[in-house]
Amino acid sequence: MNNPLLEPFDQAPFSKIKNEHFKPAFLQAIDAAKKEIDDIVENPDAPTFQNTLEALDFAGQQLDRISSVFFNLNSAETNEEIQKIAQEVSPLLSEFSNDITLNQGLFERIKAVYDQKDTLELTPEQETLLEKKYKSFSRNGANLNDSDKKRLREIDAELSKLKLKFGENVLAETNKYEMHLTHEEDLKGLPEGEKEAAAQLAESKGKDGWLITLDYPSYIPFMKYAENRELRKELSIAFGSKGFHKDELDNQKNILKIVSLRHERANLLGYATHAHFVLEERMAETPQKVMDFLNELLEKAKPAAEREFGELETFAKSLDNIDRLEKWDSAFYSEKLKQKLFNLDDEKLKPYFKLENVINGVFKVAEKLFGLTFKEVQTIEKYHPDVKTYEVYDDKNNFISLFYADFHPRPGKRGGAWMTSYKSQYTLNGKNNRPHISNVCNFTKPTKSKPSLLTFNEVTTLFHEFGHGLHGMLANTIYPSLSGTSVYWDFVELPSQVMENWCYEKEALELFAFHYETGELIPMELVEKIKESATFQEGMATVRQLSFGFLDMAWHSKDPSNINDVKAYEAKAFEGTDLFPDTPQTCMSTSFSHIFQGGYSSGYYSYKWAEVLDADAFAHFKENGIFSKTVADKFKENVLSKGGTENPMELYKRFRGAEPNIDALLERAGLIKKAS
C-alpha cells in the first residue's frame, strides 16, 4: 500500500491520508525508530555526546511527525474510527517510550557521557540536553529492577488508554446534549446575533426553532444573557455534570484509576506523590511551594472576592428579588452589573472585533514587535475547509514558519483553544528546519447576516494562543526536544499570557478594532471602559482560578488510595474558595480535561504562576513603550527563541534584569494599590 505517512514529507499531506494509513504507519515508524535506538546502543565506539545524546535526540523523527499529524487530527477533526485507532496505538507508543527509557544499554551510554560532563566543554544547550536526557531516564525507571520496570510499563500503557477514554467521554457528553427551544420568549435577553446563530444551528440539524449546545460559543452567551432562569439552570447543570451521570460516559472510575496509577508510578520511582515527581521538573520545584504560592494569592484575593460576591448578591436582589445567588446566575448578573457600572457589554464591543480584523491585528502586533509578516496561501494542504494557512517571514524576508489557523467549532473538534505543532524547529547538518505551527479555537461562526464577531474574551483568547504560536514559530535551537514550547510547564504560559496585554492598549486596538459595517475605529471611551472594566470582579476570577489549582493539587499531592467518592473529595478541595452554593448534580473533576487528559496534572497552578511572570514582563514593555523594539528584541532573544535550552528563571532574568515581582500582578488585578 502506498502510504503517504511513510514517504518523506515536509507539509502534512492531509488530502492523501486515509484512516487506514495510520496504524501501519505507526507500526513501521516504531520499528524504524527502534532500529535507530539499537544502532546507538550497539555502536562499537566509546559513548560521546555526538554519537549518543545527539543521535538519540534526532532518532524517531518519522514517528514524531506521524504522531503529530494523527493526534492533532484526533483533537481537531476526529471521528469514531480515529478514536478507535488512538486507543490501539497509544499503548504501543507508551510501550515504545518505555523501551527507550528502560533500555539499560542506552542508559549506560548516556550515564558514561553524563559522568564526564565537567570535562566535555559543552555549550549551555548541550549541557541542558545531557541533563534532561539523563534525568528523563532516571525519572522514568532506568534504575529500577526488572519486575518494577515491567510494572511501570503496565501502568503507562493503562494510563495512556484511560486518559484518551476520559477525553472521549467529555467530547461525547458535549456533543450529546442539545437544548431545543421552540418558543421565542425562551430566548428573551439574547442578542439578535446569538439568536440567529441558534436558529442556524437548529436548521443545520433539520429542526425548527433554536438549538443551544454545550460548545462555548453557544453556551456562554446563553448563560450571560438569557433571562429565563430555569433554562440557565438546566444548561448550567448539563455543562457542569459532563461525565457525572453514572452511565457509560461516566468519568468517576476513570479519575480514581488515573490518580491511583499516577501515585503508584511516582512511588515506584521513589517519589512521595505524583506532584512531587512532576514538580521536580518545574520552576515551582515542590508541592509545598505551589501550595504556599496559591495560599498567598488566596489571602490577597479572597477579601476582594467576598466583597464582589456581596455586591453581586445585593444587585441581583434589588433587580429581580433573587434570595440566593446560584452558579447559573453568576454570568447573567455579572454582565448586567458590568453594563450598569461601565455601560459596557460584549454586544457593544463585538461589531469592532470581526474575526478577520482581529487576525490581521495580531499579525500587525507581531510585525511591530518582532518584524514578522504573514502571507495567506492556498497551496498548503488543510484537514478541513475552515482552516486558514499562512507562510511567515521575517523583516529580511527569511522564511520563519508555516501557520495553520482553525477557529470554529464542529462536531469532531474538542472544545477550548490550543496551540500545537505539526513539525518542530531544529538545526541538522547546518540547516535550520523551520516549524509548522497551528492555533485551534472555537469562536462563533459567521451567520447568514453577520461575519464572525468576537467577544472581547475571545479576542484575548486569540492573542493568548497566538503567543504560544510565536513561541513555536520563533524557535531557534539545535535540538528538537528543546525547541519552541518544550519548556518547563510553569514557564510555557508566559509568551501566551503576555500577548493578552496588547488587547487592552489603545495603540494596539487602533491597528484592528474597526466596526465591521462602518469601518469606524473603536471609540476611545470604549477603550477606556475596557481598561477600567479589566479588573471588574478580578477577586472572584482569581479565587475561581485558584480553586482549580487547589483541586489539581488535592488529586495529585496526596495518597489517593482512600478516596472513593469523587464529588465529596472535590467539595473538600474547594473549601476555602467556595463562593456559590454547591450544586449536587454537578462535578468539575469529571470533565477537568486539563489535568486528566492534557498535560496539566500537578500543573494547573502554572496559569497563575505565569501571570506573575507576564504582569512583570509587560510592566517592562509599559516602562519603555508597548512597541519598544529594544524590549521586544530582548524578549524574542531570551524567551521566544530559546525554548527549553536553559533554566527558565535564568532566561527570564536575562530579559528582565531581575526575578519577577508578584506585586505587578496584584497591582494589575487591582488587589493592591500601585506603589507611587
XYZ file of C-alpha atoms in Angstrom:
676
model
C 0.000 0.000 0.000
C 1.307 3.450 -0.902
C 1.274 5.153 2.478
C 1.759 8.963 2.342
C 2.750 8.981 6.014
C 5.710 6.709 5.278
C 7.045 8.775 2.398
C 9.205 11.789 3.291
C 7.004 14.877 3.641
C 7.556 18.439 4.735
C 3.957 19.687 4.901
C 1.381 17.272 6.322
C -0.217 15.581 3.241
C -3.803 15.739 4.550
C -5.540 15.117 1.205
C -3.681 11.839 0.669
C -4.098 10.435 4.196
C -6.822 7.882 4.850
C -7.622 6.484 8.281
C -6.337 3.045 7.275
C -2.862 4.561 6.700
C -2.328 5.457 10.359
C -1.829 2.138 12.137
C 0.532 0.587 9.548
C 2.481 3.876 9.516
C 2.797 3.847 13.316
C 3.931 0.205 13.346
C 6.565 0.741 10.651
C 7.797 4.037 12.151
C 8.094 2.439 15.605
C 10.180 -0.384 14.090
C 12.390 2.139 12.257
C 12.848 4.194 15.451
C 13.740 1.023 17.411
C 16.423 0.280 14.797
C 17.840 3.796 15.242
C 17.999 3.215 19.009
C 19.657 -0.192 18.508
C 22.290 1.447 16.279
C 23.132 3.912 19.083
C 23.348 1.142 21.722
C 25.400 -1.214 19.509
C 27.825 1.461 18.318
C 31.298 -0.062 18.998
C 32.808 3.393 19.562
C 33.028 4.800 23.073
C 29.986 6.915 24.053
C 30.284 10.607 23.173
C 27.846 13.489 23.286
C 27.501 13.320 19.484
C 27.103 9.562 18.968
C 24.782 9.086 21.924
C 22.901 12.219 23.105
C 22.692 13.986 19.766
C 21.899 10.763 17.896
C 19.124 9.985 20.405
C 17.527 13.426 20.102
C 17.291 13.135 16.324
C 16.111 9.494 16.403
C 12.472 8.680 15.649
C 11.725 11.840 13.655
C 9.424 9.997 11.250
C 7.464 8.639 14.207
C 7.237 12.130 15.732
C 5.807 13.576 12.502
C 3.209 10.789 12.139
C 2.224 11.193 15.813
C 1.791 14.952 15.494
C -0.447 14.612 12.418
C -2.547 11.866 13.985
C -3.048 13.276 17.478
C -3.705 16.785 16.173
C -6.453 15.347 13.980
C -7.796 13.402 16.954
C -8.240 16.762 18.722
C -9.414 18.944 15.838
C -11.150 16.635 13.325
C -11.855 13.285 14.961
C -14.398 10.523 14.375
C -15.108 7.111 15.870
C -12.570 5.410 13.622
C -9.772 7.806 14.587
C -10.692 7.443 18.272
C -10.510 3.643 17.935
C -7.073 3.889 16.299
C -5.969 6.214 19.131
C -6.974 3.577 21.694
C -4.959 0.988 19.758
C -1.784 2.995 19.093
C -1.479 4.885 22.396
C -0.378 1.804 24.365
C 2.097 0.944 21.549
C 3.630 4.432 21.766
C 3.704 4.194 25.544
C 5.474 0.840 25.283
C 7.966 2.247 22.759
C 8.675 5.189 25.066
C 9.290 2.710 27.894
C 11.526 0.641 25.576
C 13.761 3.684 25.320
C 13.797 4.878 28.933
C 14.149 1.325 30.285
C 16.879 0.328 27.798
C 19.807 -0.487 30.085
C 22.435 -0.356 27.349
C 21.264 3.067 26.203
C 21.144 4.394 29.770
C 24.713 3.150 30.400
C 25.973 5.061 27.360
C 24.155 8.233 28.490
C 25.479 7.796 32.027
C 29.019 7.369 30.699
C 28.751 10.764 28.959
C 26.969 12.315 31.968
C 29.722 11.170 34.350
C 32.344 13.084 32.362
C 30.229 16.179 31.660
C 32.617 18.524 33.510
C 35.427 17.769 31.040
C 33.421 17.989 27.799
C 33.267 21.767 27.172
C 29.604 21.646 26.149
C 27.512 24.656 25.114
C 24.684 25.651 27.521
C 22.193 23.998 25.137
C 24.218 20.759 25.044
C 24.537 20.792 28.840
C 20.750 21.141 29.133
C 20.153 18.296 26.673
C 22.527 15.992 28.577
C 20.972 16.916 31.930
C 17.411 16.443 30.646
C 18.100 13.124 28.906
C 19.905 11.681 31.919
C 17.114 12.810 34.247
C 14.375 11.544 31.924
C 15.892 8.064 32.148
C 16.412 8.080 35.910
C 12.957 9.658 36.424
C 11.319 7.045 34.228
C 12.653 3.854 35.674
C 16.175 3.292 34.325
C 17.399 2.432 37.829
C 14.509 0.049 38.646
C 14.775 -3.719 38.925
C 13.201 -5.873 36.206
C 9.884 -6.557 37.958
C 9.399 -2.843 38.761
C 10.259 -1.951 35.151
C 7.601 -4.413 33.992
C 5.031 -2.833 36.337
C 5.971 0.661 35.119
C 5.274 -0.429 31.521
C 1.872 -1.797 32.545
C 0.975 1.439 34.357
C 1.986 3.637 31.419
C 0.049 1.543 28.894
C -3.062 1.665 31.068
C -2.735 5.413 31.748
C -2.459 6.210 28.038
C -5.777 4.427 27.415
C -7.542 5.924 30.436
C -6.592 9.489 29.505
C -7.927 9.011 25.983
C -11.139 7.472 27.313
C -11.595 10.399 29.707
C -11.362 12.890 26.813
C -13.623 10.840 24.541
C -16.305 10.777 27.245
C -16.150 14.563 27.698
C -16.434 15.132 23.931
C -19.320 12.652 23.655
C -21.154 14.341 26.550
C -20.637 17.754 24.932
C -21.957 16.540 21.577
C -24.873 14.600 23.095
C -26.618 17.485 24.836
C -28.933 19.881 22.991
C -31.430 22.365 24.376
C -34.110 22.589 21.682
C -36.248 25.713 22.097
C -39.398 26.348 20.065
C -40.835 29.401 21.882
C -39.104 32.677 21.144
C -39.821 34.025 24.639
C -37.365 31.401 25.969
C -34.601 33.359 24.240
C -35.545 36.698 25.807
C -32.441 38.758 26.561
C -30.305 37.004 23.948
C -28.768 39.405 21.403
C -30.040 39.089 17.821
C -26.747 37.639 16.566
C -26.863 34.837 19.144
C -30.498 34.054 18.306
C -29.626 33.885 14.639
C -26.718 31.521 15.339
C -29.035 29.282 17.442
C -31.641 29.251 14.648
C -28.978 28.435 12.068
C -27.715 25.558 14.211
C -31.259 24.160 14.524
C -31.764 24.483 10.773
C -28.478 22.673 10.069
C -29.843 19.721 12.058
C -33.236 19.779 10.357
C -35.078 21.227 13.364
C -37.425 24.158 13.835
C -36.752 26.877 16.387
C -33.390 27.280 18.125
C -30.641 24.977 19.421
C -28.335 25.737 22.349
C -25.391 23.388 22.934
C -22.508 22.993 25.388
C -19.987 24.396 22.873
C -18.642 27.677 24.297
C -19.931 29.999 21.524
C -23.454 28.688 22.222
C -23.246 28.057 25.979
C -21.588 31.265 27.207
C -23.928 33.835 25.558
C -26.967 31.931 26.839
C -25.612 31.917 30.403
C -24.752 35.598 30.107
C -27.915 36.996 28.528
C -30.891 34.588 28.752
C -33.488 35.922 31.202
C -35.154 32.534 31.743
C -33.515 31.428 34.998
C -34.822 27.842 34.809
C -33.291 27.337 31.375
C -29.975 28.806 32.568
C -30.120 26.337 35.446
C -30.763 23.409 33.095
C -27.889 24.416 30.811
C -25.512 25.092 33.709
C -26.206 21.688 35.237
C -25.772 19.966 31.864
C -22.419 21.705 31.428
C -21.272 21.016 34.986
C -22.315 17.364 35.033
C -20.374 16.118 31.999
C -19.015 12.674 32.862
C -21.072 12.546 36.075
C -24.191 10.566 35.163
C -23.327 7.026 36.304
C -23.667 5.788 32.706
C -21.263 4.552 30.026
C -19.792 8.073 29.700
C -19.190 8.497 33.443
C -15.610 9.505 34.304
C -15.557 8.898 38.072
C -13.934 5.454 37.881
C -11.521 6.739 35.235
C -10.411 9.537 37.600
C -9.890 7.232 40.567
C -7.915 4.816 38.394
C -5.802 7.596 36.821
C -4.811 9.175 40.167
C -4.189 5.761 41.704
C -1.887 4.687 38.857
C -0.074 8.051 38.841
C 0.543 7.700 42.584
C 1.778 4.118 42.239
C 4.065 5.176 39.393
C 5.556 8.014 41.476
C 6.106 5.648 44.427
C 7.832 3.109 42.160
C 10.248 5.841 41.086
C 10.953 6.915 44.657
C 8.687 9.984 44.906
C 6.146 10.613 47.673
C 3.370 11.587 45.237
C 2.713 12.318 41.564
C 3.019 16.053 42.364
C 6.492 15.546 43.862
C 7.503 13.713 40.679
C 6.099 16.342 38.310
C 7.252 19.441 40.196
C 10.884 18.360 40.356
C 10.976 19.496 36.699
C 9.134 22.804 37.178
C 10.097 26.292 38.293
C 7.964 25.744 41.421
C 10.039 22.653 42.422
C 7.847 21.230 45.243
C 4.151 20.791 46.188
C 4.778 22.902 49.286
C 5.965 25.840 47.180
C 2.882 25.524 44.962
C 0.553 25.467 47.979
C 2.365 28.444 49.539
C 2.010 30.340 46.248
C -1.708 29.504 45.887
C -2.402 30.381 49.527
C -0.527 33.691 49.308
C -2.666 34.707 46.320
C -5.837 33.437 48.002
C -5.110 35.538 51.075
C -4.797 38.647 48.857
C -7.756 37.848 46.578
C -10.378 36.393 48.932
C -11.406 39.618 50.710
C -11.949 41.256 47.299
C -13.830 38.167 46.041
C -16.164 38.141 49.046
C -16.809 41.859 48.691
C -17.548 41.457 44.955
C -19.825 38.481 45.618
C -21.739 40.511 48.223
C -22.171 43.356 45.711
C -23.432 40.893 43.088
C -25.919 39.363 45.560
C -27.239 42.785 46.549
C -27.543 43.763 42.893
C -29.453 40.565 41.951
C -31.749 41.029 44.946
C -32.502 44.640 44.015
C -33.049 43.787 40.347
C -35.026 40.529 40.496
C -35.535 39.797 44.188
C -33.147 36.815 43.985
C -32.719 35.477 47.521
C -29.827 33.133 46.857
C -27.320 33.595 44.067
C -26.614 30.294 42.280
C -23.875 29.371 39.808
C -26.259 29.831 36.871
C -26.856 33.416 37.990
C -23.201 34.417 38.026
C -22.554 35.320 34.368
C -26.041 36.819 33.931
C -25.953 39.271 36.845
C -22.222 39.975 36.434
C -22.911 41.079 32.862
C -25.845 43.269 33.999
C -23.767 44.823 36.800
C -20.853 45.401 34.417
C -23.196 47.158 31.991
C -24.533 49.314 34.823
C -21.102 50.257 36.186
C -19.286 50.744 32.895
C -22.106 50.963 30.343
C -20.150 48.292 28.511
C -21.256 44.937 27.212
C -19.967 42.485 24.650
C -22.714 43.381 22.202
C -21.373 46.956 22.064
C -17.855 45.669 21.527
C -18.411 42.755 19.138
C -19.014 44.855 15.980
C -15.443 46.152 16.393
C -13.965 42.672 16.608
C -14.628 40.969 13.305
C -12.548 37.771 13.341
C -10.617 38.610 10.151
C -9.733 42.047 11.547
C -8.549 40.573 14.851
C -6.374 38.045 12.997
C -4.968 40.908 10.963
C -4.444 42.844 14.206
C -2.493 40.114 15.952
C -0.342 39.813 12.812
C 0.334 43.580 12.872
C 1.280 43.431 16.555
C 3.714 40.599 15.718
C 5.113 42.686 12.859
C 5.665 45.771 15.028
C 7.239 43.754 17.844
C 9.160 41.019 16.046
C 9.309 42.063 12.387
C 7.100 39.179 11.158
C 4.794 39.196 8.117
C 2.017 36.646 7.473
C 1.084 35.768 3.904
C -2.100 33.724 3.419
C -1.509 30.962 0.862
C -3.844 28.403 -0.707
C -1.138 25.893 -1.653
C -0.808 24.303 1.803
C -2.978 21.245 2.366
C -5.710 21.513 5.017
C -7.542 18.914 7.112
C -10.784 20.949 6.977
C -12.056 23.804 4.739
C -12.356 26.111 7.806
C -8.559 26.099 8.265
C -6.565 29.130 7.067
C -2.903 28.671 6.095
C -0.062 31.209 6.141
C 3.621 31.470 5.383
C 5.527 33.586 7.905
C 8.593 35.693 7.010
C 10.920 37.941 9.000
C 11.904 41.510 8.105
C 14.795 40.195 5.959
C 12.336 38.015 4.011
C 13.664 34.772 5.539
C 11.050 32.022 5.811
C 10.193 31.553 9.506
C 7.248 29.154 9.772
C 4.055 27.718 8.378
C 0.985 28.725 10.388
C -2.372 26.899 10.423
C -5.384 28.686 11.984
C -8.603 26.770 12.760
C -11.167 28.967 14.513
C -14.714 27.495 14.529
C -16.432 24.661 16.447
C -17.679 21.485 14.749
C -18.735 18.043 15.995
C -15.332 16.340 15.519
C -13.404 19.029 17.391
C -12.860 19.188 21.124
C -13.819 22.371 22.950
C -11.444 25.064 24.132
C -8.435 26.627 22.458
C -4.884 25.389 21.998
C -1.637 25.725 20.096
C 0.156 22.740 18.645
C 2.776 21.927 16.030
C 2.987 19.635 13.009
C 6.749 19.987 12.819
C 9.232 21.236 15.406
C 12.091 23.587 14.643
C 15.603 22.094 14.807
C 19.032 22.507 13.179
C 20.595 19.488 11.468
C 23.696 19.316 9.248
C 23.879 23.106 9.245
C 20.272 23.514 8.036
C 17.739 25.333 10.227
C 14.493 23.374 9.708
C 11.623 25.758 10.306
C 8.474 24.800 12.252
C 4.831 24.248 11.255
C 2.601 25.726 13.969
C -1.166 25.584 14.491
C -3.700 27.567 16.553
C -7.066 25.896 17.175
C -10.001 27.785 18.764
C -13.797 27.601 18.950
C -15.183 31.034 18.018
C -18.699 31.915 16.874
C -19.237 31.047 13.223
C -20.424 33.643 10.708
C -24.199 33.658 10.189
C -26.147 34.465 7.016
C -26.324 38.133 8.008
C -23.176 38.676 10.104
C -19.493 37.774 9.915
C -17.806 36.066 12.865
C -17.808 38.778 15.562
C -15.742 38.038 18.673
C -16.475 38.820 22.285
C -13.629 40.651 23.997
C -12.858 37.432 25.883
C -12.474 35.655 22.532
C -10.135 38.417 21.350
C -7.856 37.817 24.354
C -8.078 34.037 23.734
C -6.910 34.538 20.142
C -3.978 36.683 21.302
C -3.184 34.114 24.021
C -2.959 31.148 21.656
C -1.055 33.265 19.155
C 1.522 33.945 21.905
C 2.059 30.189 22.205
C 2.255 30.174 18.403
C 5.048 32.791 18.431
C 6.957 30.654 20.951
C 6.829 27.849 18.376
C 7.372 29.977 15.254
C 10.380 31.943 16.557
C 12.160 28.900 17.993
C 15.843 28.912 17.113
C 17.605 25.962 18.713
C 19.658 22.953 17.632
C 17.776 20.072 19.246
C 14.094 19.276 18.586
C 13.396 18.212 22.181
C 14.447 21.674 23.456
C 12.694 23.707 20.761
C 9.732 26.092 20.969
C 7.276 25.311 23.756
C 9.410 22.412 25.092
C 9.990 24.316 28.325
C 9.096 23.884 31.982
C 5.315 23.723 32.162
C 5.041 26.710 34.506
C 7.045 28.821 32.033
C 5.113 27.824 28.905
C 2.222 30.233 29.609
C 4.437 33.349 29.753
C 4.554 34.020 25.969
C 0.815 33.390 25.643
C -0.380 35.384 28.628
C 1.888 38.353 27.984
C 0.335 38.742 24.494
C -3.123 39.301 26.025
C -1.924 42.635 27.427
C -1.877 44.288 23.987
C -5.670 43.786 23.707
C -6.146 46.471 26.378
C -3.853 49.067 24.818
C -5.085 51.948 22.657
C -2.028 51.786 20.357
C -2.718 48.125 19.597
C -6.514 48.394 19.292
C -6.063 51.184 16.737
C -4.484 48.577 14.451
C -7.558 46.370 14.124
C -10.664 47.371 16.131
C -12.807 48.768 13.290
C -16.603 48.486 13.053
C -17.378 45.693 10.593
C -20.076 47.766 8.816
C -18.928 51.387 9.026
C -15.146 50.945 9.264
C -15.190 53.357 12.251
C -12.331 52.917 14.732
C -13.427 51.754 18.185
C -14.280 54.932 20.171
C -11.635 55.760 22.733
C -14.234 55.943 25.522
C -14.934 52.243 24.860
C -11.194 51.550 25.056
C -11.086 53.360 28.400
C -14.050 51.320 29.603
C -12.337 48.087 28.522
C -9.341 49.105 30.622
C -11.467 50.221 33.573
C -13.501 47.026 33.484
C -10.392 44.799 33.192
C -10.296 44.442 36.971
C -14.085 44.006 37.313
C -14.685 41.033 39.659
C -10.972 40.192 39.460
C -11.101 38.932 43.049
C -13.812 36.400 42.133
C -11.982 35.399 38.945
C -8.720 34.902 40.847
C -10.349 32.782 43.550
C -12.057 30.670 40.868
C -8.742 30.066 39.087
C -7.021 29.263 42.382
C -9.777 26.751 43.206
C -8.814 24.752 40.094
C -5.181 24.789 41.215
C -6.166 23.550 44.687
C -8.323 20.801 43.141
C -5.440 19.663 40.926
C -3.066 19.548 43.899
C -5.658 17.689 46.011
C -5.830 14.936 43.375
C -2.075 14.662 42.895
C -0.195 15.652 46.072
C -1.747 13.079 48.412
C -2.112 9.299 48.564
C -5.441 8.705 46.760
C -5.984 5.119 47.956
C -8.742 6.067 50.427
C -10.740 8.235 48.001
C -13.945 6.561 46.887
C -16.316 9.496 46.392
C -15.125 11.858 43.647
C -17.710 14.548 44.357
C -17.147 14.597 48.133
C -13.377 14.759 47.653
C -13.737 17.628 45.186
C -16.019 19.518 47.589
C -13.355 19.249 50.312
C -10.679 20.579 47.938
C -12.899 23.580 47.128
C -13.371 24.518 50.805
C -11.902 27.969 51.305
C -12.524 29.032 47.710
C -16.297 28.443 47.519
C -18.460 31.500 46.954
C -21.589 29.981 45.389
C -23.681 27.198 46.975
C -22.763 23.719 45.772
C -24.873 22.124 43.008
C -25.157 18.420 43.953
C -25.805 17.275 40.362
C -22.503 18.698 39.082
C -18.854 17.760 39.436
C -15.965 19.625 37.872
C -13.394 16.840 38.084
C -15.266 14.558 35.686
C -14.653 16.976 32.789
C -11.400 18.572 34.036
C -9.588 17.592 30.838
C -6.557 19.801 31.537
C -5.405 17.535 34.355
C -6.893 14.157 33.411
C -6.322 14.196 29.660
C -3.947 17.070 28.904
C -0.554 17.757 30.416
C -1.551 19.917 33.388
C -1.618 17.324 36.188
C 0.086 18.993 39.173
C 0.494 21.993 36.888
C -2.752 23.933 36.834
C -1.240 26.486 39.238
C 1.085 27.441 36.364
C -1.552 29.720 34.801
C -1.350 31.969 37.864
C 2.415 31.470 38.149
C 2.793 32.628 34.552
C 0.507 35.599 35.260
C 3.093 36.799 37.772
C 5.733 36.488 35.035
C 3.557 38.112 32.358
C 2.466 41.071 34.530
C 6.095 41.735 35.434
C 7.236 41.301 31.803
C 4.556 43.616 30.406
C 5.404 46.219 33.044
C 8.832 46.305 31.338
C 7.165 46.983 27.966
C 4.968 49.704 29.520
C 8.007 51.442 31.006
C 9.633 51.585 27.545
C 6.617 51.772 25.196
C 4.412 48.808 24.313
C 6.041 48.513 20.873
C 9.587 49.120 22.111
C 11.913 47.282 19.692
C 14.594 47.094 22.376
C 12.344 45.256 24.848
C 10.745 43.131 22.087
C 14.190 42.076 20.819
C 15.231 41.103 24.355
C 12.013 39.090 24.760
C 12.492 37.380 21.398
C 16.161 36.650 22.042
C 15.912 35.435 25.644
C 12.436 33.878 25.802
C 10.752 33.174 22.451
C 13.741 31.812 20.525
C 15.458 29.895 23.315
C 12.844 27.204 24.017
C 13.993 24.921 26.830
C 17.724 25.336 26.193
C 18.448 26.902 29.593
C 16.868 27.249 33.024
C 13.757 29.442 32.559
C 14.477 31.701 35.520
C 17.919 32.468 34.041
C 16.301 33.277 30.676
C 13.711 35.478 32.382
C 16.336 37.372 34.396
C 18.354 37.941 31.206
C 15.276 39.513 29.627
C 14.086 41.492 32.660
C 17.251 42.057 34.640
C 15.701 40.611 37.832
C 13.386 37.895 39.123
C 9.645 38.594 38.690
C 7.797 40.563 41.337
C 4.326 39.303 42.422
C 3.229 42.897 43.122
C 2.991 43.620 39.383
C 0.194 41.021 39.129
C -1.596 42.186 42.272
C -1.469 45.824 41.104
C -2.751 44.949 37.622
C -5.585 42.938 39.177
C -6.489 45.847 41.436
C -5.897 43.677 44.513
C -3.291 46.047 45.928
C -2.708 49.745 45.294
C 0.033 50.657 42.837
C 3.200 51.811 44.564
C 3.696 55.522 43.931
